[in-house]
């Protein structure tokens, strides 16, 4: 089976930890939970472990809960959005 | 239609009155509304200026801080001849110069459980803009009080090149706690004085907060309740993320409000009193200044004047990020950012072993003397025959006590 290419955006602290704002990530299965997807990107960018407990994920501009099963297809966009609080 | 605007108000607000979707009805509602702005910094300045010129009836301004020179690049209502003056007072003065028809109220206070409830109660609409703060307690506290009082909260935040904007607790939209039921760990949240912030970013988010506040008050358009705008000014990217609706089952505050009819003042006080914010947030106080920690015993530390008089040859390592090291550094210091200690420990140790030669002492320095202590703990494991100490208070103290010409930032 072909891999599925997901566009991942990193905001706030996640961007600092990864070093770039955007990366394409290939996954093998289309059906997985949001927290499983987070584990996949943490395995590629281990420093993201730091924000694992506080970050939110969105799929195609819609927030998802960590227990939600995502049904992903190539070209989908997932954003990693930790809270920010300056101003 | 009937309205209560004077001729001079009609003339003053004419350019917004003639927008068909705004009109005199909206102006009327603005005139009879009050807004409280919490935080008179980078976000609070533009939002207060615009709400004032737009003709809000009454504007409350909250901040317990005073103006510093390092605020001015982004806090555009504060001038360089007002250093040391109350931010709330100065912002009120600037607004008054733009529109004297508005009633201004200055609150030079720190938010605590009691002050928050009493103050927010006096304002039908609330408009939040927390200034540079890593203080999660204040964020949750303001949110909770708004939920208990049923007031919408226009929330903005900004850091580096990024901003976030949303309207909490409005219509069926979630509150801050619905979205973030557990507080982020303190180390995962950065503040402006440590991470930095660019003026136009807060300028934009603060202006948009004023826009959302006007729409909430005038009941026009489509607000950002239930959605969050995320703006990345570095790559110029905007995303509007759809949020889940209010979490009646799981959100502690929304649940307690909706499960009971007509909360009394006493009920609210009780709910707030029973919630341990300090434990929930894992931080020690309501103040949001960067604090100095002390984890090493005294014999593993050296103060600035003893270091100045230390004449033996040694290795001095500066653990600040490279971009701060480039601003200023002590002569002969070697820059190894603290991040490298954490993520590349082996390489760092190898590098230090290389540079160390026969030196008997290693000193570590950073901006305030926090990371340098953590770096001492890491190096101790690898160099147990060396004297390893951190410079107490870091370069800030060095600049204050030893070398006044050393740059402050
Ligand atoms: Zn809630």
Coordinates of C-alpha atoms and ligand atoms in Angstrom, one line a residue:
Chain A
X1 CA 0.0 0.0 0.0
X2 CA 1.2 3.5 -0.8
X3 CA 2.0 5.8 2.1
X4 CA -0.2 8.8 2.8
X5 CA 1.5 12.2 2.8
X6 CA 0.2 14.6 5.5
X7 CA 1.1 18.2 5.7
X8 CA 2.0 19.1 9.3
X9 CA 2.1 22.7 10.5
X10 CA 3.9 23.5 13.8
X11 CA 2.9 26.6 15.8
X12 CA 4.3 28.2 18.9
X13 CA 6.6 26.1 21.0
X14 CA 6.2 23.2 18.6
X15 CA 7.8 25.3 15.8
X16 CA 10.7 26.1 18.1
X17 CA 11.2 22.4 19.0
X18 CA 11.0 21.1 15.4
X19 CA 12.9 24.0 13.9
X20 CA 10.6 24.6 11.0
X21 CA 7.0 25.7 10.6
X22 CA 5.9 23.0 8.2
X23 CA 6.9 19.4 7.3
X24 CA 5.4 16.6 5.1
X25 CA 5.0 13.4 7.1
X26 CA 4.3 10.1 5.5
X27 CA 2.1 7.6 7.3
X28 CA 1.2 4.0 6.4
X29 CA -2.3 3.6 7.7
X30 CA -5.2 6.0 7.1
X31 CA -7.1 5.2 10.2
X32 CA -5.5 6.1 13.5
X33 CA -6.2 8.0 16.7
X34 CA -5.0 11.6 17.0
X35 CA -2.7 10.6 19.9
X36 CA -1.2 7.8 17.7
X37 CA -0.5 10.4 15.0
X38 CA 1.1 12.6 17.7
X39 CA 3.3 9.7 18.7
X40 CA 4.4 9.3 15.1
X41 CA 5.5 12.9 14.8
X42 CA 7.2 12.7 18.2
X43 CA 9.2 9.7 17.0
X44 CA 10.4 11.9 14.0
X45 CA 10.9 15.0 16.2
X46 CA 11.7 13.7 19.7
X47 CA 11.9 17.2 21.2
X48 CA 8.1 17.5 20.8
X49 CA 7.8 15.2 23.8
X50 CA 8.1 18.4 25.9
X51 CA 4.6 19.6 24.8
X52 CA 2.9 16.3 24.4
X53 CA 0.6 16.7 27.4
X54 CA -0.4 20.3 26.6
X55 CA -0.7 20.5 22.8
X56 CA -3.8 20.4 20.7
X57 CA -4.1 19.0 17.2
X58 CA -6.3 20.1 14.3
X59 CA -7.2 18.3 11.2
X60 CA -8.1 20.4 8.2
X61 CA -8.8 23.4 10.4
X62 CA -10.9 21.6 12.9
X63 CA -9.8 20.7 16.4
X64 CA -9.7 17.0 17.2
X65 CA -9.6 15.3 20.6
X66 CA -6.7 12.9 21.3
X67 CA -9.1 9.9 21.4
X68 CA -10.7 10.7 18.0
X69 CA -10.1 8.3 15.2
X70 CA -8.8 10.2 12.2
X71 CA -9.5 9.0 8.7
X72 CA -6.6 10.5 6.8
X73 CA -5.9 10.9 3.1
X74 CA -3.0 12.3 1.2
X75 CA -2.9 16.1 1.3
X76 CA -4.7 16.4 4.7
X77 CA -3.3 19.1 6.9
X78 CA -2.7 18.6 10.6
X79 CA -1.6 21.5 12.8
X80 CA 0.2 21.1 16.1
X81 CA -1.0 23.9 18.3
X82 CA 0.3 24.4 21.9
X83 CA -1.3 27.2 23.9
X84 CA 0.7 30.5 23.7
X85 CA 0.3 33.2 26.3
X86 CA 2.3 36.4 25.7
X87 CA 1.0 39.8 24.8
Chain B
X1 CA -34.8 55.5 14.8
X2 CA -34.5 56.7 18.3
X3 CA -31.0 57.1 19.6
X4 CA -29.2 59.0 22.3
X5 CA -26.3 60.5 20.3
X6 CA -25.5 64.2 20.4
X7 CA -24.8 66.2 17.2
X8 CA -21.1 66.3 18.1
X9 CA -21.1 62.5 18.6
X10 CA -22.7 62.0 15.2
X11 CA -20.0 64.2 13.6
X12 CA -17.2 62.4 15.5
X13 CA -18.4 58.9 14.6
X14 CA -19.8 59.7 11.2
X15 CA -17.3 57.5 9.2
X16 CA -18.4 54.4 11.0
X17 CA -22.1 55.4 11.3
X18 CA -22.5 55.4 7.5
X19 CA -21.4 51.8 7.2
X20 CA -24.8 50.1 6.5
X21 CA -23.9 47.0 8.6
X22 CA -22.8 49.1 11.5
X23 CA -25.1 52.1 11.6
X24 CA -26.5 54.2 14.5
X25 CA -28.0 51.2 16.3
X26 CA -24.5 49.8 16.8
X27 CA -23.1 53.2 18.0
X28 CA -26.0 53.4 20.4
X29 CA -25.2 50.0 21.9
X30 CA -21.5 50.9 22.1
X31 CA -22.3 54.1 24.0
X32 CA -24.3 52.3 26.6
X33 CA -21.8 49.4 27.1
X34 CA -18.7 48.9 29.3
X35 CA -15.6 46.9 28.6
X36 CA -12.9 45.9 31.0
X37 CA -9.4 45.4 29.5
X38 CA -7.1 43.3 31.5
X39 CA -3.5 44.1 30.7
X40 CA -2.3 47.4 29.4
X41 CA 0.6 46.1 27.4
X42 CA 1.2 45.2 23.7
X43 CA -2.4 43.9 23.2
X44 CA -4.1 46.2 25.6
X45 CA -2.7 49.4 24.1
X46 CA -4.1 49.1 20.5
X47 CA -7.4 47.6 21.7
X48 CA -8.0 50.3 24.3
X49 CA -7.1 53.1 21.8
X50 CA -9.5 51.7 19.2
X51 CA -12.4 51.0 21.6
X52 CA -11.9 54.5 23.0
X53 CA -12.0 56.2 19.6
X54 CA -14.9 54.0 18.5
X55 CA -17.0 55.4 21.4
X56 CA -17.4 52.7 24.0
X57 CA -19.4 54.1 27.0
X58 CA -17.1 53.1 29.8
X59 CA -13.6 51.6 29.6
X60 CA -11.9 49.9 32.6
X61 CA -8.2 49.4 32.4
X62 CA -6.4 46.9 34.6
X63 CA -2.6 46.6 35.1
X64 CA -0.4 46.6 38.2
X65 CA 2.8 47.2 36.3
X66 CA 4.7 50.3 35.4
X67 CA 6.3 51.3 32.1
X68 CA 9.8 50.2 31.2
X69 CA 11.9 51.2 28.2
X70 CA 11.8 47.6 26.9
X71 CA 8.0 47.8 26.7
X72 CA 7.9 50.6 24.2
X73 CA 8.8 48.9 21.0
X74 CA 5.3 47.2 21.1
X75 CA 3.2 48.9 23.8
X76 CA 2.4 51.9 21.5
X77 CA 0.4 54.0 23.9
X78 CA 3.4 54.4 26.3
X79 CA 6.0 57.1 25.6
X80 CA 9.6 57.3 26.6
X81 CA 9.1 60.1 29.0
X82 CA 6.6 58.0 31.0
X83 CA 9.0 55.4 32.3
X84 CA 8.1 54.3 35.8
X85 CA 4.5 55.5 35.5
X86 CA 1.5 53.2 35.9
X87 CA 0.6 51.5 32.6
X88 CA -3.2 51.6 33.3
X89 CA -3.1 55.3 34.2
X90 CA -1.0 56.2 31.2
X91 CA -3.2 54.3 28.8
X92 CA -6.3 56.0 30.2
X93 CA -4.6 59.4 29.8
X94 CA -3.7 58.6 26.2
X95 CA -7.2 57.4 25.4
X96 CA -8.7 60.4 27.1
X97 CA -6.7 62.7 24.8
X98 CA -8.3 60.8 21.8
X99 CA -11.8 60.7 23.1
X100 CA -12.8 62.5 26.2
X101 CA -16.5 61.4 25.9
X102 CA -15.6 58.0 27.2
X103 CA -15.7 57.2 31.0
X104 CA -12.3 55.8 32.0
X105 CA -11.6 53.8 35.1
X106 CA -8.1 52.9 36.2
X107 CA -7.4 49.8 38.3
X108 CA -3.8 49.4 39.4
X109 CA -4.3 46.0 40.8
X110 CA -3.1 42.4 40.6
X111 CA -5.8 39.8 39.9
X112 CA -6.6 37.5 42.7
X113 CA -9.7 35.5 43.4
X114 CA -11.4 38.3 45.3
X115 CA -10.4 41.2 43.1
X116 CA -11.3 39.4 39.9
X117 CA -14.8 38.6 40.9
X118 CA -15.5 42.0 42.3
X119 CA -14.1 43.8 39.3
X120 CA -15.4 41.8 36.4
X121 CA -18.9 41.8 38.0
X122 CA -19.0 45.6 37.3
X123 CA -18.5 45.2 33.5
X124 CA -21.3 43.7 31.3
X125 CA -18.7 42.8 28.6
X126 CA -15.3 41.8 29.3
X127 CA -12.4 42.0 27.0
X128 CA -9.3 40.2 27.9
X129 CA -5.8 40.9 26.8
X130 CA -3.3 39.6 29.1
X131 CA 0.0 41.4 28.7
X132 CA 3.3 39.5 28.5
X133 CA 2.6 36.8 30.9
X134 CA 3.5 33.2 31.4
X135 CA 1.0 33.2 34.2
X136 CA -1.5 30.5 33.5
X137 CA -3.2 31.2 36.9
X138 CA -4.5 34.6 35.7
X139 CA -5.7 33.1 32.4
X140 CA -7.8 30.4 34.1
X141 CA -9.0 32.8 36.9
X142 CA -10.3 35.4 34.5
X143 CA -11.9 32.7 32.3
X144 CA -13.6 31.1 35.3
X145 CA -14.9 34.4 36.6
X146 CA -16.3 35.2 33.2
X147 CA -18.0 31.8 33.0
X148 CA -19.5 32.2 36.5
X149 CA -20.8 35.6 35.6
X150 CA -21.9 34.6 32.0
X151 CA -19.7 37.2 30.3
X152 CA -18.0 36.8 26.9
X153 CA -14.2 37.0 26.9
X154 CA -12.2 38.3 23.9
X155 CA -8.9 36.6 24.2
X156 CA -5.7 37.4 22.5
X157 CA -2.1 36.2 22.9
X158 CA 1.1 36.8 20.9
X159 CA 4.7 35.6 21.0
X160 CA 7.6 36.0 18.6
X161 CA 6.0 36.2 15.1
X162 CA 2.7 34.5 16.1
X163 CA -0.7 35.4 17.5
X164 CA -3.9 33.7 18.6
X165 CA -7.3 35.2 18.8
X166 CA -10.7 33.9 19.9
X167 CA -13.9 34.8 21.8
X168 CA -14.5 32.5 24.8
X169 CA -17.8 31.8 26.6
X170 CA -20.0 33.4 24.0
X171 CA -23.2 31.9 22.6
X172 CA -22.5 28.2 22.4
X173 CA -18.7 28.6 22.1
X174 CA -16.3 26.9 24.6
X175 CA -14.5 28.7 27.4
X176 CA -10.7 28.5 27.9
X177 CA -11.1 25.6 30.3
X178 CA -13.3 23.7 27.9
X179 CA -10.4 23.9 25.4
X180 CA -7.6 23.3 27.9
X181 CA -9.0 21.3 30.8
X182 CA -5.5 20.7 32.2
X183 CA -3.0 23.5 32.6
X184 CA 0.2 23.2 30.5
X185 CA 3.3 22.5 32.5
X186 CA 5.1 25.8 33.4
X187 CA 8.2 25.0 31.3
X188 CA 6.1 24.5 28.2
X189 CA 4.8 28.1 28.2
X190 CA 7.2 30.9 27.2
X191 CA 6.8 34.6 28.0
X192 CA 7.7 37.7 26.0
X193 CA 10.7 38.6 28.1
X194 CA 12.3 35.2 27.5
X195 CA 11.0 34.3 24.0
X196 CA 10.6 37.8 22.5
X197 CA 7.7 39.5 20.6
X198 CA 7.5 41.7 17.5
X199 CA 5.4 45.0 17.7
X200 CA 3.2 44.6 14.6
X201 CA 2.1 41.1 15.8
X202 CA 0.6 42.3 19.1
X203 CA -0.6 45.4 17.2
X204 CA -2.6 43.3 14.8
X205 CA -4.0 40.9 17.4
X206 CA -4.9 43.8 19.8
X207 CA -6.6 45.6 17.0
X208 CA -8.6 42.5 16.1
X209 CA -9.6 42.1 19.7
X210 CA -11.1 45.6 19.6
X211 CA -13.0 44.6 16.4
X212 CA -14.4 41.4 18.0
X213 CA -15.4 43.4 21.1
X214 CA -17.2 45.9 19.0
X215 CA -19.1 43.1 17.2
X216 CA -20.0 41.4 20.5
X217 CA -21.3 44.6 22.0
X218 CA -23.2 45.7 18.9
X219 CA -24.4 42.2 18.2
X220 CA -23.4 42.3 14.5
X221 CA -21.5 40.1 12.1
X222 CA -20.0 36.7 12.9
X223 CA -17.7 36.6 15.9
X224 CA -14.8 34.2 16.6
X225 CA -16.7 32.3 19.2
X226 CA -16.3 28.6 18.5
X227 CA -13.3 29.3 16.3
X228 CA -9.7 30.3 16.9
X229 CA -7.6 32.4 14.6
X230 CA -3.9 31.4 14.5
X231 CA -1.6 33.8 12.7
X232 CA 2.0 33.0 11.8
X233 CA 3.5 36.3 10.6
X234 CA 6.9 34.8 9.8
X235 CA 5.6 32.7 6.9
X236 CA 2.4 34.7 6.6
X237 CA 0.0 31.9 7.3
X238 CA -3.5 32.2 8.8
X239 CA -5.7 29.3 10.0
X240 CA -9.2 29.6 11.5
X241 CA -9.6 26.4 13.6
X242 CA -13.1 25.2 14.4
X243 CA -13.4 24.5 18.2
X244 CA -15.6 22.0 19.9
X245 CA -18.7 23.5 21.5
X246 CA -18.9 24.1 25.3
X247 CA -18.0 21.0 27.3
X248 CA -20.9 20.8 29.7
X249 CA -20.0 17.3 30.9
X250 CA -16.3 17.8 31.5
X251 CA -15.6 21.5 32.0
X252 CA -15.5 22.1 35.7
X253 CA -16.8 25.7 35.4
X254 CA -19.3 25.3 32.6
X255 CA -20.7 22.3 34.4
X256 CA -21.1 24.1 37.8
X257 CA -22.9 27.0 36.1
X258 CA -25.2 25.0 34.0
X259 CA -26.1 22.5 36.7
X260 CA -27.5 25.2 38.9
X261 CA -30.0 27.9 38.2
X262 CA -29.2 31.5 39.2
X263 CA -25.9 31.4 40.9
X264 CA -25.7 33.8 43.8
X265 CA -22.7 35.9 44.6
X266 CA -22.0 33.6 47.5
X267 CA -22.2 30.5 45.2
X268 CA -19.6 32.1 42.9
X269 CA -17.3 33.0 45.7
X270 CA -17.6 29.4 47.0
X271 CA -16.8 27.8 43.6
X272 CA -13.7 30.0 43.2
X273 CA -12.6 29.5 46.8
X274 CA -12.8 25.7 46.5
X275 CA -10.6 25.6 43.4
X276 CA -6.9 25.4 44.1
X277 CA -5.4 27.4 41.3
X278 CA -1.9 27.1 42.6
X279 CA -2.0 23.3 42.7
X280 CA -3.9 23.1 39.3
X281 CA -1.3 25.2 37.5
X282 CA 1.7 23.9 39.3
X283 CA 3.1 27.4 39.9
X284 CA 3.7 29.3 43.0
X285 CA 2.0 32.7 42.7
X286 CA -0.3 35.1 40.9
X287 CA 2.5 37.4 39.9
X288 CA 3.9 36.8 36.4
X289 CA 7.4 38.2 36.6
X290 CA 10.1 35.8 35.6
X291 CA 11.3 34.3 38.9
X292 CA 14.8 33.3 39.9
X293 CA 15.1 29.8 41.1
X294 CA 17.8 28.5 43.4
X295 CA 18.5 24.8 43.2
X296 CA 22.3 24.5 43.8
X297 CA 23.8 24.7 47.3
X298 CA 25.9 27.8 48.0
X299 CA 29.2 26.1 47.6
X300 CA 28.4 25.3 44.0
X301 CA 27.7 28.9 43.2
X302 CA 29.9 32.1 42.9
X303 CA 28.7 35.6 43.2
X304 CA 29.6 38.3 40.6
X305 CA 32.2 40.1 42.7
X306 CA 34.0 36.9 43.7
X307 CA 34.0 35.9 40.1
X308 CA 35.4 39.3 39.1
X309 CA 38.3 38.8 41.6
X310 CA 38.9 35.2 40.5
X311 CA 42.2 35.4 38.7
X312 CA 43.1 31.8 38.0
X313 CA 42.7 30.5 34.5
X314 CA 39.4 28.7 33.9
X315 CA 36.7 27.9 31.3
X316 CA 33.7 30.2 31.2
X317 CA 30.6 28.8 29.4
X318 CA 27.7 31.0 28.5
X319 CA 24.6 28.8 28.1
X320 CA 22.2 31.4 26.6
X321 CA 20.7 30.8 23.1
X322 CA 23.0 31.9 20.3
X323 CA 20.8 34.9 19.3
X324 CA 21.2 36.3 22.9
X325 CA 24.9 35.6 23.0
X326 CA 25.3 37.6 19.8
X327 CA 23.8 40.7 21.5
X328 CA 26.5 40.7 24.2
X329 CA 28.8 38.4 26.1
X330 CA 31.7 38.4 28.6
X331 CA 35.2 38.2 27.1
X332 CA 36.6 34.7 26.5
X333 CA 33.3 33.0 27.1
X334 CA 32.3 30.0 25.1
X335 CA 28.7 29.8 23.9
X336 CA 27.0 26.4 24.4
X337 CA 23.3 26.9 24.4
X338 CA 21.4 25.1 27.3
X339 CA 19.3 23.3 24.7
X340 CA 22.4 21.5 23.6
X341 CA 23.1 20.3 27.2
X342 CA 19.6 18.8 27.2
X343 CA 19.5 17.3 23.7
X344 CA 23.1 16.7 22.9
X345 CA 24.7 16.0 26.2
X346 CA 27.4 13.7 24.9
X347 CA 28.6 16.1 22.2
X348 CA 28.6 19.0 24.7
X349 CA 30.7 17.0 27.1
X350 CA 33.1 16.0 24.4
X351 CA 33.4 19.7 23.2
X352 CA 34.0 20.9 26.8
X353 CA 36.6 18.2 27.4
X354 CA 38.4 19.4 24.3
X355 CA 38.4 23.1 25.3
X356 CA 39.1 22.5 29.0
X357 CA 42.7 21.2 28.7
X358 CA 44.3 21.5 32.1
X359 CA 41.9 24.0 33.6
X360 CA 40.6 23.1 37.1
X361 CA 37.5 25.2 37.1
X362 CA 34.4 25.6 34.9
X363 CA 32.0 28.5 35.4
X364 CA 28.6 28.7 33.8
X365 CA 26.7 31.8 33.1
X366 CA 23.3 32.7 31.6
X367 CA 20.9 35.6 31.5
X368 CA 19.4 35.4 35.0
X369 CA 21.2 32.5 36.6
X370 CA 18.6 29.8 36.2
X371 CA 19.7 27.6 33.3
X372 CA 23.3 28.0 34.4
X373 CA 22.4 26.1 37.6
X374 CA 20.8 23.3 35.6
X375 CA 23.9 23.1 33.4
X376 CA 26.1 22.7 36.5
X377 CA 24.0 19.7 37.5
X378 CA 24.5 18.1 34.1
X379 CA 28.3 18.8 34.0
X380 CA 28.9 17.5 37.6
X381 CA 28.1 14.0 36.4
X382 CA 30.9 14.1 33.8
X383 CA 33.7 16.2 35.5
X384 CA 33.8 15.1 39.1
X385 CA 37.4 16.2 39.6
X386 CA 36.7 19.8 38.5
X387 CA 35.3 22.8 40.4
X388 CA 32.0 23.6 38.6
X389 CA 30.0 26.7 39.6
X390 CA 27.3 29.0 38.3
X391 CA 27.4 32.7 38.3
X392 CA 24.7 33.8 40.7
X393 CA 22.1 36.1 39.0
X394 CA 23.7 35.7 35.6
X395 CA 24.5 38.6 33.3
X396 CA 21.7 40.7 34.6
X397 CA 23.3 40.9 38.0
X398 CA 26.8 41.3 36.4
X399 CA 25.5 44.3 34.6
X400 CA 23.8 45.7 37.7
X401 CA 26.7 45.2 40.2
X402 CA 30.0 44.9 38.3
X403 CA 29.9 46.4 34.9
X404 CA 27.1 49.1 34.4
X405 CA 28.1 49.5 30.8
X406 CA 27.3 45.9 30.0
X407 CA 24.1 45.8 27.8
X408 CA 20.8 45.1 29.6
X409 CA 18.0 43.4 27.7
Ligands
LIG1 ZN1 -16.0 25.6 30.0

